């Protein structure tokens, strides 16, 4: 149409020239008239939109009214000018309302329309419709289950708009709500919902002081969610009060985070780490020990145990072990570092670019570290502790051939040698001997072994896991738990968890005092509940180790080397060496015995040697 009008403009200019030439008018007037006709034709695409826009809007509003009243069978949105006039750059009136209306009545039709408009001149309407649909989904929540379902509909806040941060906050709160409902005990549910209430309170305060245009729309939603969460907390408290049930605060299946009161002890290890952080040689640190000894719990709590000038950058090695290549691995590391800095110190670090990580992994990672150091300096932080948990997962990466784990080790060595403000701490469950092949890359590594809790910390965990814990232990009962577990954090919590569950099934007048008989009753339950832990322990030592441990379990007070050599057919030296390095047995007064009596009891319950494959299936 613009070409047609331009042609008519040129024709008009030519006719005007002919007329003016015949009348002997000045040539300047002729040129001006011709140029005006030409420019008018060429600019039709702009002034033509203004000319037809009111008529098109009237048409579109008519379609909206038809859809609102439902007079037509199928949505009239498909006849909207946005679809047959995509070159129109002016915004169509109430297009976003029309998209929302159709999307709620016919999600497939509305979703397709929003997706189609998301790349053209009317993408503003598609984005506004998406935001409104998210708000309405969140607004309809009336129960905790509604919140769990609704947060999945908004995704992780991927919209490229000012509302993305708000949507991410609601998404995280929904995730936390789902996790809270999956807790095994009422106490942990109450604790988790208390944290959710704090998150919603923080979100409301942020929206109250912000000037964002979307804050008024989402503020009532956050208020409504908070009322739902507080009602859930009150309901849990009422259920506890009615049944007089004892809160069970013990956690034995997942590592403790820095918001749980159950983390005790380890002050000596934290002090040792702090001392090594001040070493000018900047040695890398290795924290190792048997599985479930509390390595991950310690790492997650280092943020509050170390000086405030140290930024903890915690990275879960198992969480990034699925990386497809080296760039993917480094990007996962950067993401974890950013989250940890914000969680532990409230420090916002710049996010890495995934495409750049893929294009030049090592070079871009070092450029990104320059930005991290600048951000730390600006905020007054002197040291960054990069803590890589489950670092032995690198061996799995090498075995699968997805990329060379030596690239990661070279990157860490470069970081240690050339960035004084960064300290590296690796943590794993392998024995010290298993880590030897890393020594070439991480020279002068300082070893920190995590072992059992000290006696006073063990008793504190048993008797005072939280403030005002209502359960009382007879001294003999507390000491029996300490003796059976030797202060193994996982086993202490496992056994105490079963003690509380057992007492909650007793009559109310027998519920508040734990006796040694109660502990013995709880042992049988703990051996069943903790079967995967014990089976995993058995999987670490192979069939020869299982045979030896089964034999030792039947020997009161252990057995000397001669007795073991006569009873076992497997190579004794290698088997004993492995079990000693795994901290499963110990040599005392010339006799080998279990380090932990509860582990001994698990092996003693079998009437024959438990076979490795059978335990794995179980």
Coordinates of C-alpha atoms in Angstrom, one line a residue:
X1 CA 0.0 0.0 0.0
X2 CA 2.9 2.3 0.8
X3 CA 4.4 1.6 -2.6
X4 CA 1.1 2.3 -4.3
X5 CA 0.6 5.6 -2.5
X6 CA 4.2 6.6 -3.3
X7 CA 3.6 5.9 -7.0
X8 CA 0.5 8.1 -6.9
X9 CA 2.6 10.8 -5.1
X10 CA 5.1 10.7 -7.9
X11 CA 2.3 10.8 -10.5
X12 CA 0.8 13.7 -8.7
X13 CA 4.1 15.5 -8.6
X14 CA 4.5 15.0 -12.4
X15 CA 1.0 16.3 -13.1
X16 CA 1.6 19.3 -10.9
X17 CA 4.8 20.0 -12.8
X18 CA 3.0 19.8 -16.1
X19 CA 0.3 22.2 -14.9
X20 CA 2.8 24.7 -13.4
X21 CA 5.0 24.5 -16.5
X22 CA 2.0 25.3 -18.7
X23 CA 1.0 28.3 -16.6
X24 CA 4.6 29.4 -16.4
X25 CA 4.7 29.2 -12.6
X26 CA 8.0 29.4 -10.8
X27 CA 10.1 26.2 -11.0
X28 CA 10.7 26.3 -7.2
X29 CA 7.0 26.0 -6.5
X30 CA 6.8 23.1 -8.9
X31 CA 9.6 21.2 -7.1
X32 CA 8.1 21.9 -3.7
X33 CA 4.8 20.5 -4.8
X34 CA 6.3 17.4 -6.3
X35 CA 8.5 16.8 -3.3
X36 CA 5.5 17.1 -0.9
X37 CA 3.5 14.6 -2.9
X38 CA 6.5 12.2 -2.9
X39 CA 7.2 12.5 0.8
X40 CA 3.5 12.1 1.6
X41 CA 3.4 8.8 -0.3
X42 CA 6.6 7.5 1.2
X43 CA 5.5 8.3 4.8
X44 CA 2.1 6.6 4.4
X45 CA 3.2 3.7 6.5
X46 CA 3.5 6.0 9.4
X47 CA 0.6 8.5 9.1
X48 CA -1.6 5.7 7.6
X49 CA -1.3 3.8 10.9
X50 CA -2.6 6.8 12.8
X51 CA -5.4 7.2 10.2
X52 CA -6.7 3.6 10.5
X53 CA -5.8 2.9 14.2
X54 CA -9.1 4.1 15.7
X55 CA -11.1 2.0 13.2
X56 CA -9.0 -1.1 14.0
X57 CA -9.4 -0.5 17.7
X58 CA -13.2 -0.3 17.4
X59 CA -13.1 -3.7 15.6
X60 CA -10.9 -5.3 18.2
X61 CA -13.0 -4.0 21.1
X62 CA -16.1 -5.4 19.4
X63 CA -14.4 -8.8 19.3
X64 CA -13.5 -8.5 23.0
X65 CA -17.1 -7.8 23.9
X66 CA -18.2 -10.8 21.9
X67 CA -15.8 -13.1 23.7
X68 CA -16.7 -11.6 27.1
X69 CA -20.4 -12.4 26.5
X70 CA -19.6 -15.7 24.9
X71 CA -22.1 -15.1 22.1
X72 CA -19.9 -16.9 19.6
X73 CA -18.9 -20.5 19.8
X74 CA -15.2 -20.1 19.3
X75 CA -12.9 -17.3 20.5
X76 CA -13.0 -14.3 18.3
X77 CA -9.3 -13.5 19.3
X78 CA -8.1 -15.2 16.1
X79 CA -9.8 -12.4 14.1
X80 CA -7.9 -9.7 16.0
X81 CA -6.0 -7.2 14.0
X82 CA -2.8 -8.2 15.8
X83 CA -2.8 -11.4 13.7
X84 CA -3.9 -10.1 10.3
X85 CA -2.1 -6.7 10.6
X86 CA 1.2 -7.7 12.2
X87 CA 3.1 -4.7 10.7
X88 CA 1.0 -2.4 12.9
X89 CA 3.4 -0.9 15.5
X90 CA 0.9 1.1 17.6
X91 CA -0.4 -0.8 20.7
X92 CA -3.9 -2.2 20.3
X93 CA -6.3 -1.3 23.1
X94 CA -7.0 -4.0 25.7
X95 CA -5.2 -6.6 23.7
X96 CA -3.6 -8.0 27.0
X97 CA -7.1 -8.3 28.5
X98 CA -8.3 -10.2 25.5
X99 CA -5.4 -12.6 25.7
X100 CA -6.0 -13.3 29.4
X101 CA -9.7 -13.8 28.9
X102 CA -9.1 -16.4 26.1
X103 CA -6.2 -18.1 28.0
X104 CA -8.3 -18.7 31.0
X105 CA -11.2 -20.1 29.0
X106 CA -9.1 -22.0 26.5
X107 CA -5.5 -22.4 27.7
X108 CA -4.4 -24.0 24.4
X109 CA -5.8 -21.3 22.2
X110 CA -4.6 -18.5 24.6
X111 CA -1.1 -20.0 25.0
X112 CA -0.7 -20.2 21.2
X113 CA -1.8 -16.6 20.8
X114 CA 0.6 -15.4 23.4
X115 CA 3.5 -17.3 21.9
X116 CA 2.7 -16.0 18.4
X117 CA 2.5 -12.3 19.6
X118 CA 5.7 -12.7 21.8
X119 CA 8.0 -11.8 18.9
X120 CA 6.2 -9.0 17.1
X121 CA 5.2 -5.4 17.7
X122 CA 2.6 -6.5 20.2
X123 CA 4.9 -8.5 22.5
X124 CA 4.2 -6.0 25.2
X125 CA 0.6 -7.4 25.4
X126 CA 1.9 -11.0 25.4
X127 CA 4.2 -10.2 28.3
X128 CA 1.5 -8.3 30.2
X129 CA -0.9 -11.2 29.7
X130 CA 1.7 -13.7 31.0
X131 CA 2.3 -11.6 34.1
X132 CA -1.4 -11.3 34.8
X133 CA -2.0 -15.0 34.3
X134 CA 0.8 -15.7 36.8
X135 CA -0.7 -13.3 39.3
X136 CA -4.1 -14.9 39.0
X137 CA -2.7 -18.4 39.4
X138 CA -1.0 -17.2 42.6
X139 CA -4.0 -15.3 43.7
X140 CA -6.3 -18.3 43.6
X141 CA -4.3 -20.1 46.3
X142 CA -6.3 -20.9 49.4
X143 CA -4.4 -23.8 50.9
X144 CA -0.8 -25.0 51.2
X145 CA -1.5 -27.6 48.5
X146 CA -2.6 -24.8 46.2
X147 CA 0.7 -23.0 46.8
X148 CA 2.6 -26.1 45.9
X149 CA 0.7 -26.5 42.7
X150 CA 0.6 -22.8 41.7
X151 CA 4.3 -22.1 42.0
X152 CA 5.0 -24.7 39.2
X153 CA 2.8 -22.7 36.8
X154 CA 5.0 -19.6 37.0
X155 CA 8.3 -21.4 36.4
X156 CA 11.5 -19.9 37.7
X157 CA 10.7 -16.3 36.7
X158 CA 12.2 -16.5 33.2
X159 CA 10.2 -13.5 31.9
X160 CA 12.5 -10.8 30.7
X161 CA 10.7 -8.0 32.6
X162 CA 10.9 -6.1 35.9
X163 CA 8.5 -8.6 37.5
X164 CA 11.0 -11.5 37.1
X165 CA 12.6 -11.0 40.5
X166 CA 9.1 -11.1 42.2
X167 CA 8.1 -14.2 40.3
X168 CA 11.4 -15.9 41.3
X169 CA 10.7 -15.1 44.9
X170 CA 7.2 -16.7 44.8
X171 CA 8.7 -19.7 42.9
X172 CA 11.4 -20.2 45.6
X173 CA 8.8 -19.9 48.4
X174 CA 6.6 -22.5 46.6
X175 CA 9.6 -24.8 46.4
X176 CA 10.3 -24.4 50.1
X177 CA 6.7 -25.0 50.9
X178 CA 6.8 -28.3 49.0
X179 CA 10.0 -29.3 50.8
X180 CA 8.4 -28.4 54.2
X181 CA 5.4 -30.7 53.6
X182 CA 7.8 -33.5 52.8
X183 CA 9.4 -33.4 56.3
X184 CA 9.0 -36.5 58.4
X185 CA 8.3 -34.8 61.7
X186 CA 5.8 -32.1 62.8
X187 CA 8.7 -30.2 64.4
X188 CA 10.6 -29.9 61.2
X189 CA 7.4 -28.9 59.4
X190 CA 6.9 -26.1 61.9
X191 CA 10.5 -25.0 61.6
X192 CA 10.3 -24.9 57.8
X193 CA 7.0 -23.0 57.7
X194 CA 8.5 -20.5 60.2
X195 CA 11.3 -19.8 57.7
X196 CA 8.7 -19.5 54.9
X197 CA 6.8 -17.0 57.0
X198 CA 10.0 -15.0 57.4
X199 CA 10.7 -15.1 53.7
X200 CA 7.2 -13.7 52.9
X201 CA 7.6 -11.0 55.5
X202 CA 10.9 -10.0 53.9
X203 CA 9.2 -10.0 50.4
X204 CA 6.4 -7.8 51.7
X205 CA 8.9 -5.3 53.2
X206 CA 10.8 -5.2 49.9
X207 CA 7.6 -4.5 48.0
X208 CA 6.5 -1.8 50.5
X209 CA 9.6 0.2 49.9
X210 CA 10.0 -0.4 46.1
X211 CA 8.7 1.8 43.4
X212 CA 8.1 -1.1 41.0
X213 CA 4.9 -0.9 39.0
X214 CA 4.0 -4.5 39.8
X215 CA 4.4 -4.3 43.6
X216 CA 0.8 -3.2 44.2
X217 CA -0.5 -6.2 42.1
X218 CA 1.6 -8.8 44.0
X219 CA 1.6 -7.4 47.5
X220 CA -2.0 -8.7 48.3
X221 CA -0.9 -12.1 47.0
X222 CA 2.1 -12.2 49.3
X223 CA -0.2 -11.1 52.2
X224 CA -2.6 -13.9 51.4
X225 CA 0.1 -16.5 51.2
X226 CA 1.4 -15.4 54.6
X227 CA -2.0 -15.9 56.1
X228 CA -2.1 -19.4 54.7
X229 CA 1.3 -20.2 56.1
X230 CA 0.6 -18.8 59.5
X231 CA -2.7 -20.8 59.6
X232 CA -0.6 -24.0 58.8
X233 CA 1.8 -23.2 61.6
X234 CA -1.1 -22.7 64.0
X235 CA -2.7 -26.0 62.9
X236 CA 0.5 -27.9 63.5
X237 CA 0.9 -26.3 66.9
X238 CA -2.7 -27.2 67.8
X239 CA -2.1 -30.8 66.7
X240 CA 1.0 -31.1 68.9
X241 CA -0.8 -29.5 71.8
X242 CA -3.8 -31.8 71.5
X243 CA -1.8 -35.0 71.2
X244 CA 0.9 -33.9 73.6
X245 CA 3.3 -35.3 71.1
X246 CA 7.0 -34.6 71.6
X247 CA 8.7 -32.6 68.8
X248 CA 11.2 -34.8 67.0
X249 CA 14.0 -32.4 66.0
X250 CA 16.5 -35.0 64.9
X251 CA 17.7 -35.2 61.3
X252 CA 19.6 -38.1 60.0
X253 CA 18.9 -38.3 56.2
X254 CA 20.1 -35.0 55.0
X255 CA 23.0 -32.6 55.9
X256 CA 22.2 -29.9 58.4
X257 CA 22.0 -26.3 57.1
X258 CA 23.0 -23.2 59.0
X259 CA 19.4 -22.5 60.1
X260 CA 19.0 -25.7 62.2
X261 CA 19.9 -25.9 65.8
X262 CA 21.1 -29.5 65.7
X263 CA 24.6 -28.7 64.4
X264 CA 26.9 -29.0 67.4
X265 CA 30.6 -29.2 68.0
X266 CA 33.3 -29.0 65.3
X267 CA 34.6 -25.8 66.8
X268 CA 38.1 -27.3 66.8
X269 CA 37.9 -28.1 63.1
X270 CA 36.5 -24.7 62.2
X271 CA 39.4 -23.1 64.2
X272 CA 41.9 -25.2 62.3
X273 CA 40.4 -24.1 59.0
X274 CA 40.5 -20.5 60.1
X275 CA 44.2 -20.9 61.1
X276 CA 45.1 -22.3 57.7
X277 CA 43.2 -19.6 55.9
X278 CA 45.7 -17.1 57.4
X279 CA 48.7 -19.1 56.2
X280 CA 50.6 -17.0 53.6
X281 CA 51.5 -20.1 51.7
X282 CA 47.9 -20.4 50.7
X283 CA 47.8 -24.2 50.9
X284 CA 44.7 -26.0 49.5
X285 CA 42.8 -27.9 52.2
X286 CA 41.4 -31.4 52.2
X287 CA 38.6 -32.3 54.6
X288 CA 38.0 -36.0 54.5
X289 CA 36.4 -38.7 56.6
X290 CA 33.9 -41.6 56.6
X291 CA 30.5 -40.9 55.0
X292 CA 27.8 -39.4 57.2
X293 CA 30.5 -38.0 59.6
X294 CA 29.1 -34.5 59.1
X295 CA 31.4 -33.1 56.4
X296 CA 28.7 -31.4 54.4
X297 CA 26.9 -30.2 57.6
X298 CA 30.2 -28.6 58.7
X299 CA 30.8 -26.9 55.3
X300 CA 27.3 -25.5 55.2
X301 CA 27.8 -24.1 58.7
X302 CA 31.2 -22.6 58.1
X303 CA 29.6 -19.3 57.1
X304 CA 28.7 -18.6 60.7
X305 CA 31.8 -20.3 62.2
X306 CA 34.4 -18.3 60.3
X307 CA 35.1 -14.6 60.6
X308 CA 32.7 -12.2 58.8
X309 CA 35.4 -11.1 56.4
X310 CA 35.4 -14.6 54.8
X311 CA 32.9 -15.3 52.1
X312 CA 31.9 -19.0 52.0
X313 CA 31.4 -20.2 48.4
X314 CA 30.0 -23.7 48.9
X315 CA 29.7 -26.0 45.8
X316 CA 28.1 -29.4 45.9
X317 CA 30.3 -31.7 43.7
X318 CA 27.5 -34.2 43.2
X319 CA 25.2 -31.4 42.0
X320 CA 27.5 -30.5 39.1
X321 CA 28.9 -33.9 38.4
X322 CA 26.4 -34.4 35.6
X323 CA 28.0 -31.6 33.5
X324 CA 28.3 -32.6 29.8
X325 CA 31.6 -30.7 29.2
X326 CA 34.2 -28.6 30.9
X327 CA 32.3 -25.3 30.2
X328 CA 29.1 -26.7 31.6
X329 CA 31.0 -27.8 34.7
X330 CA 32.5 -24.4 35.3
X331 CA 29.2 -22.6 34.7
X332 CA 27.6 -24.9 37.4
X333 CA 30.4 -23.9 39.8
X334 CA 29.8 -20.2 39.2
X335 CA 26.1 -20.6 39.8
X336 CA 26.7 -22.4 43.1
X337 CA 29.2 -19.7 44.2
X338 CA 26.8 -16.9 43.5
X339 CA 24.0 -18.6 45.5
X340 CA 26.3 -19.4 48.4
X341 CA 27.7 -15.8 48.6
X342 CA 24.2 -14.4 48.7
X343 CA 22.9 -16.9 51.2
X344 CA 25.8 -16.7 53.7
X345 CA 26.8 -13.1 53.5
X346 CA 24.1 -11.3 51.5
X347 CA 26.7 -10.6 48.9
X348 CA 25.4 -10.2 45.3
X349 CA 28.0 -11.4 42.8
X350 CA 27.7 -11.0 39.0
X351 CA 26.3 -14.0 37.2
X352 CA 28.4 -15.8 34.6
X353 CA 27.3 -16.1 31.0
X354 CA 26.7 -19.7 29.9
X355 CA 27.6 -19.1 26.2
X356 CA 30.9 -17.5 27.2
X357 CA 31.6 -20.5 29.5
X358 CA 31.1 -22.8 26.5
X359 CA 33.2 -20.7 24.1
X360 CA 36.3 -20.3 26.2
X361 CA 35.9 -22.0 29.6
X362 CA 39.2 -21.4 31.3
X363 CA 39.7 -17.8 30.0
X364 CA 36.2 -16.7 30.7
X365 CA 36.2 -18.3 34.2
X366 CA 39.3 -16.3 35.1
X367 CA 37.7 -13.1 33.7
X368 CA 34.7 -13.8 35.8
X369 CA 36.8 -14.3 38.9
X370 CA 38.3 -10.8 38.3
X371 CA 34.7 -9.4 38.6
X372 CA 34.2 -11.5 41.8
X373 CA 37.3 -10.0 43.4
X374 CA 36.2 -6.5 42.5
X375 CA 32.7 -7.1 44.0
X376 CA 34.3 -8.5 47.2
X377 CA 36.6 -5.5 47.5
X378 CA 33.7 -3.1 47.1
X379 CA 31.9 -4.8 49.9
X380 CA 34.9 -5.1 52.3
X381 CA 35.5 -8.9 52.2
X382 CA 39.1 -10.0 52.3
X383 CA 38.9 -13.8 51.6
X384 CA 36.8 -16.2 49.6
X385 CA 36.7 -19.8 50.6
X386 CA 35.8 -22.1 47.7
X387 CA 34.5 -25.3 49.4
X388 CA 34.0 -28.1 46.9
X389 CA 32.0 -30.9 48.6
X390 CA 32.1 -34.6 47.3
X391 CA 35.1 -33.7 45.1
X392 CA 35.8 -37.3 44.3
X393 CA 32.9 -37.1 41.8
X394 CA 35.6 -35.9 39.4
X395 CA 36.7 -39.5 39.2
X396 CA 33.3 -40.5 37.8
X397 CA 33.5 -37.7 35.2
X398 CA 36.9 -39.0 34.0
X399 CA 35.6 -42.6 33.9
X400 CA 32.7 -41.6 31.7
X401 CA 34.9 -39.6 29.4
X402 CA 32.6 -36.5 29.3
X403 CA 35.7 -34.3 29.8
X404 CA 39.1 -34.5 31.4
X405 CA 38.9 -34.0 35.1
X406 CA 42.6 -32.8 35.0
X407 CA 41.3 -29.6 33.4
X408 CA 39.4 -28.9 36.7
X409 CA 42.5 -29.7 38.8
X410 CA 44.6 -27.4 36.6
X411 CA 42.0 -24.6 37.0
X412 CA 42.1 -25.1 40.8
X413 CA 45.9 -25.1 40.9
X414 CA 46.0 -21.9 38.8
X415 CA 43.5 -20.3 41.3
X416 CA 45.6 -21.3 44.3
X417 CA 48.8 -20.0 42.8
X418 CA 47.6 -16.7 41.3
X419 CA 44.7 -15.5 43.4
X420 CA 45.8 -14.8 47.0
X421 CA 42.3 -13.9 48.1
X422 CA 40.9 -17.3 47.2
X423 CA 41.3 -20.4 49.3
X424 CA 40.3 -23.8 48.2
X425 CA 38.9 -26.5 50.5
X426 CA 38.1 -30.0 49.0
X427 CA 35.9 -32.4 50.9
X428 CA 35.3 -36.1 50.2
X429 CA 34.5 -39.5 51.7
X430 CA 37.5 -41.3 50.1
X431 CA 40.4 -42.4 52.3
X432 CA 43.5 -40.3 52.3
X433 CA 45.3 -42.9 50.1
X434 CA 42.5 -42.5 47.5
X435 CA 43.4 -38.8 47.1
X436 CA 47.1 -39.3 46.4
X437 CA 46.6 -39.0 42.6
X438 CA 45.6 -35.4 43.1
X439 CA 48.8 -34.4 44.8
X440 CA 50.6 -33.5 41.6
X441 CA 48.1 -30.7 41.0
X442 CA 47.5 -29.5 44.6
X443 CA 50.9 -29.3 46.1
X444 CA 51.3 -28.8 49.9
X445 CA 47.7 -29.8 50.6
X446 CA 46.9 -29.6 54.3
X447 CA 44.9 -32.5 55.6
X448 CA 42.0 -32.1 58.0
X449 CA 40.2 -35.3 59.1
X450 CA 36.7 -35.2 60.5
X451 CA 35.9 -37.9 63.0
X452 CA 33.4 -38.5 65.8
X453 CA 31.9 -35.9 68.0
X454 CA 33.6 -35.2 71.2
X455 CA 32.0 -36.7 74.3
X456 CA 30.4 -33.5 75.6
X457 CA 29.1 -32.6 72.2
X458 CA 27.5 -36.0 71.8
X459 CA 25.7 -35.7 75.1
X460 CA 24.6 -32.2 74.2
X461 CA 23.1 -33.5 70.9
X462 CA 21.3 -36.3 72.7
X463 CA 19.8 -34.3 75.6
X464 CA 19.6 -30.7 74.2
X465 CA 19.0 -30.9 70.4
X466 CA 16.9 -27.7 70.6
X467 CA 16.0 -25.2 73.3
X468 CA 13.4 -26.3 75.8
X469 CA 13.5 -29.9 74.6
X470 CA 10.7 -31.6 76.6
X471 CA 12.3 -35.1 76.7
X472 CA 14.5 -36.0 79.6
X473 CA 17.1 -38.8 79.6
X474 CA 18.3 -40.8 82.5
X475 CA 22.1 -40.4 82.6
X476 CA 22.5 -44.1 81.9
X477 CA 20.3 -43.8 78.8
X478 CA 22.3 -40.9 77.4
X479 CA 25.6 -42.8 78.0
X480 CA 24.2 -45.9 76.3
X481 CA 23.4 -43.9 73.1
X482 CA 26.9 -42.4 73.3
X483 CA 28.5 -45.8 73.7
X484 CA 26.5 -47.4 70.9
X485 CA 27.3 -44.6 68.4
X486 CA 30.7 -43.4 69.6
X487 CA 29.5 -39.9 68.7
X488 CA 29.0 -40.7 65.1
X489 CA 26.7 -37.7 64.2
X490 CA 24.5 -39.6 61.8
X491 CA 24.0 -42.6 64.1
X492 CA 23.4 -40.4 67.1
X493 CA 20.5 -38.6 65.3
X494 CA 19.2 -41.9 63.9
X495 CA 19.0 -43.6 67.2
X496 CA 17.6 -40.5 69.0
X497 CA 15.0 -40.0 66.2
X498 CA 13.8 -43.6 66.9
X499 CA 13.8 -42.9 70.7
X500 CA 11.4 -39.9 70.2
X501 CA 9.2 -41.8 67.8
X502 CA 9.0 -44.7 70.3
X503 CA 8.1 -42.5 73.2
X504 CA 5.4 -40.8 71.2
X505 CA 3.7 -44.2 70.9
X506 CA 3.7 -44.7 74.6
X507 CA 1.1 -43.6 77.1
X508 CA 1.3 -39.9 78.0
X509 CA 2.5 -40.6 81.6
X510 CA 5.4 -42.7 80.2
X511 CA 6.4 -40.3 77.5
X512 CA 8.8 -37.7 79.0
X513 CA 11.6 -39.9 80.4
X514 CA 14.0 -42.0 78.4
X515 CA 15.4 -45.1 80.1
X516 CA 18.1 -47.5 79.0
X517 CA 15.3 -50.0 78.2
X518 CA 13.8 -47.4 75.8
X519 CA 17.1 -47.0 74.0
X520 CA 17.5 -50.8 73.6
X521 CA 13.9 -50.9 72.1
X522 CA 14.9 -48.1 69.7
X523 CA 18.0 -49.9 68.5
X524 CA 16.0 -52.5 66.6
X525 CA 14.1 -49.8 64.9
X526 CA 17.2 -47.8 64.1
X527 CA 18.8 -50.9 62.4
X528 CA 15.9 -51.1 60.1
X529 CA 15.5 -47.4 59.4
X530 CA 19.2 -47.0 58.8
X531 CA 19.6 -50.1 56.6
X532 CA 20.7 -48.0 53.6
X533 CA 23.4 -46.4 55.6
X534 CA 24.7 -49.7 56.8
X535 CA 24.4 -51.3 53.4
X536 CA 26.3 -48.5 51.8
X537 CA 29.0 -49.0 54.4
X538 CA 29.2 -52.7 53.4
X539 CA 29.4 -51.8 49.7
X540 CA 32.5 -49.8 50.4
X541 CA 34.5 -52.8 51.6
X542 CA 33.6 -55.6 49.2
X543 CA 32.7 -59.2 50.0
X544 CA 36.0 -60.0 51.6
X545 CA 35.5 -57.1 54.0
X546 CA 31.9 -58.1 54.7
X547 CA 33.1 -61.6 55.6
X548 CA 35.6 -60.3 58.0
X549 CA 33.2 -57.9 59.6
X550 CA 30.5 -60.6 60.0
X551 CA 33.1 -62.8 61.7
X552 CA 34.1 -59.9 64.1
X553 CA 30.5 -59.2 64.9
X554 CA 30.2 -62.6 66.5
X555 CA 33.4 -62.2 68.6
X556 CA 32.9 -60.6 71.9
X557 CA 35.7 -58.2 72.5
X558 CA 37.1 -58.6 68.9
X559 CA 39.7 -61.0 67.6
X560 CA 43.5 -61.1 67.1
X561 CA 45.3 -61.5 63.8
X562 CA 45.9 -65.2 64.3
X563 CA 42.2 -65.9 64.9
X564 CA 41.2 -63.9 61.8
X565 CA 43.8 -65.7 59.6
X566 CA 42.5 -69.1 60.7
X567 CA 38.8 -68.2 60.2
X568 CA 39.0 -66.3 56.8
X569 CA 40.0 -67.4 53.4
X570 CA 40.3 -63.9 51.9
X571 CA 43.6 -62.0 51.7
X572 CA 43.9 -60.7 55.3
X573 CA 46.4 -57.9 55.0
X574 CA 44.6 -56.0 52.2
X575 CA 41.2 -56.5 53.9
X576 CA 42.4 -55.3 57.3
X577 CA 44.2 -52.3 55.7
X578 CA 41.0 -51.3 53.9
X579 CA 38.8 -51.6 57.0
X580 CA 41.3 -49.6 59.1
X581 CA 41.5 -46.8 56.5
X582 CA 37.7 -46.7 56.3
X583 CA 37.5 -46.2 60.0
X584 CA 35.3 -49.2 60.4
X585 CA 37.5 -51.2 62.7
X586 CA 40.4 -50.4 65.0
X587 CA 43.3 -52.3 66.6
X588 CA 43.2 -52.1 70.5
X589 CA 45.6 -54.2 72.6
X590 CA 46.4 -56.5 69.7
X591 CA 42.8 -57.2 68.9
X592 CA 40.7 -56.0 66.0
X593 CA 37.2 -54.7 66.8
X594 CA 34.5 -52.5 65.4
X595 CA 34.9 -48.8 66.1
X596 CA 31.1 -48.3 66.5
X597 CA 29.0 -50.8 68.4
X598 CA 25.8 -50.0 66.5
X599 CA 27.5 -51.0 63.2
X600 CA 28.6 -54.2 64.9
X601 CA 25.0 -54.9 65.9
X602 CA 23.8 -54.5 62.3
X603 CA 26.3 -57.2 61.1
X604 CA 25.5 -59.4 64.2
X605 CA 21.8 -59.6 63.2
X606 CA 22.5 -61.9 60.2
X607 CA 22.5 -65.6 60.7
X608 CA 24.9 -65.9 57.7
X609 CA 27.4 -63.8 55.9
X610 CA 25.5 -61.0 54.1
X611 CA 26.4 -61.0 50.4
X612 CA 27.2 -57.6 48.8
X613 CA 24.8 -58.0 45.9
X614 CA 21.9 -59.0 48.1
X615 CA 22.4 -55.9 50.3
X616 CA 22.5 -53.7 47.3
X617 CA 19.1 -55.0 46.1
X618 CA 17.7 -54.6 49.6

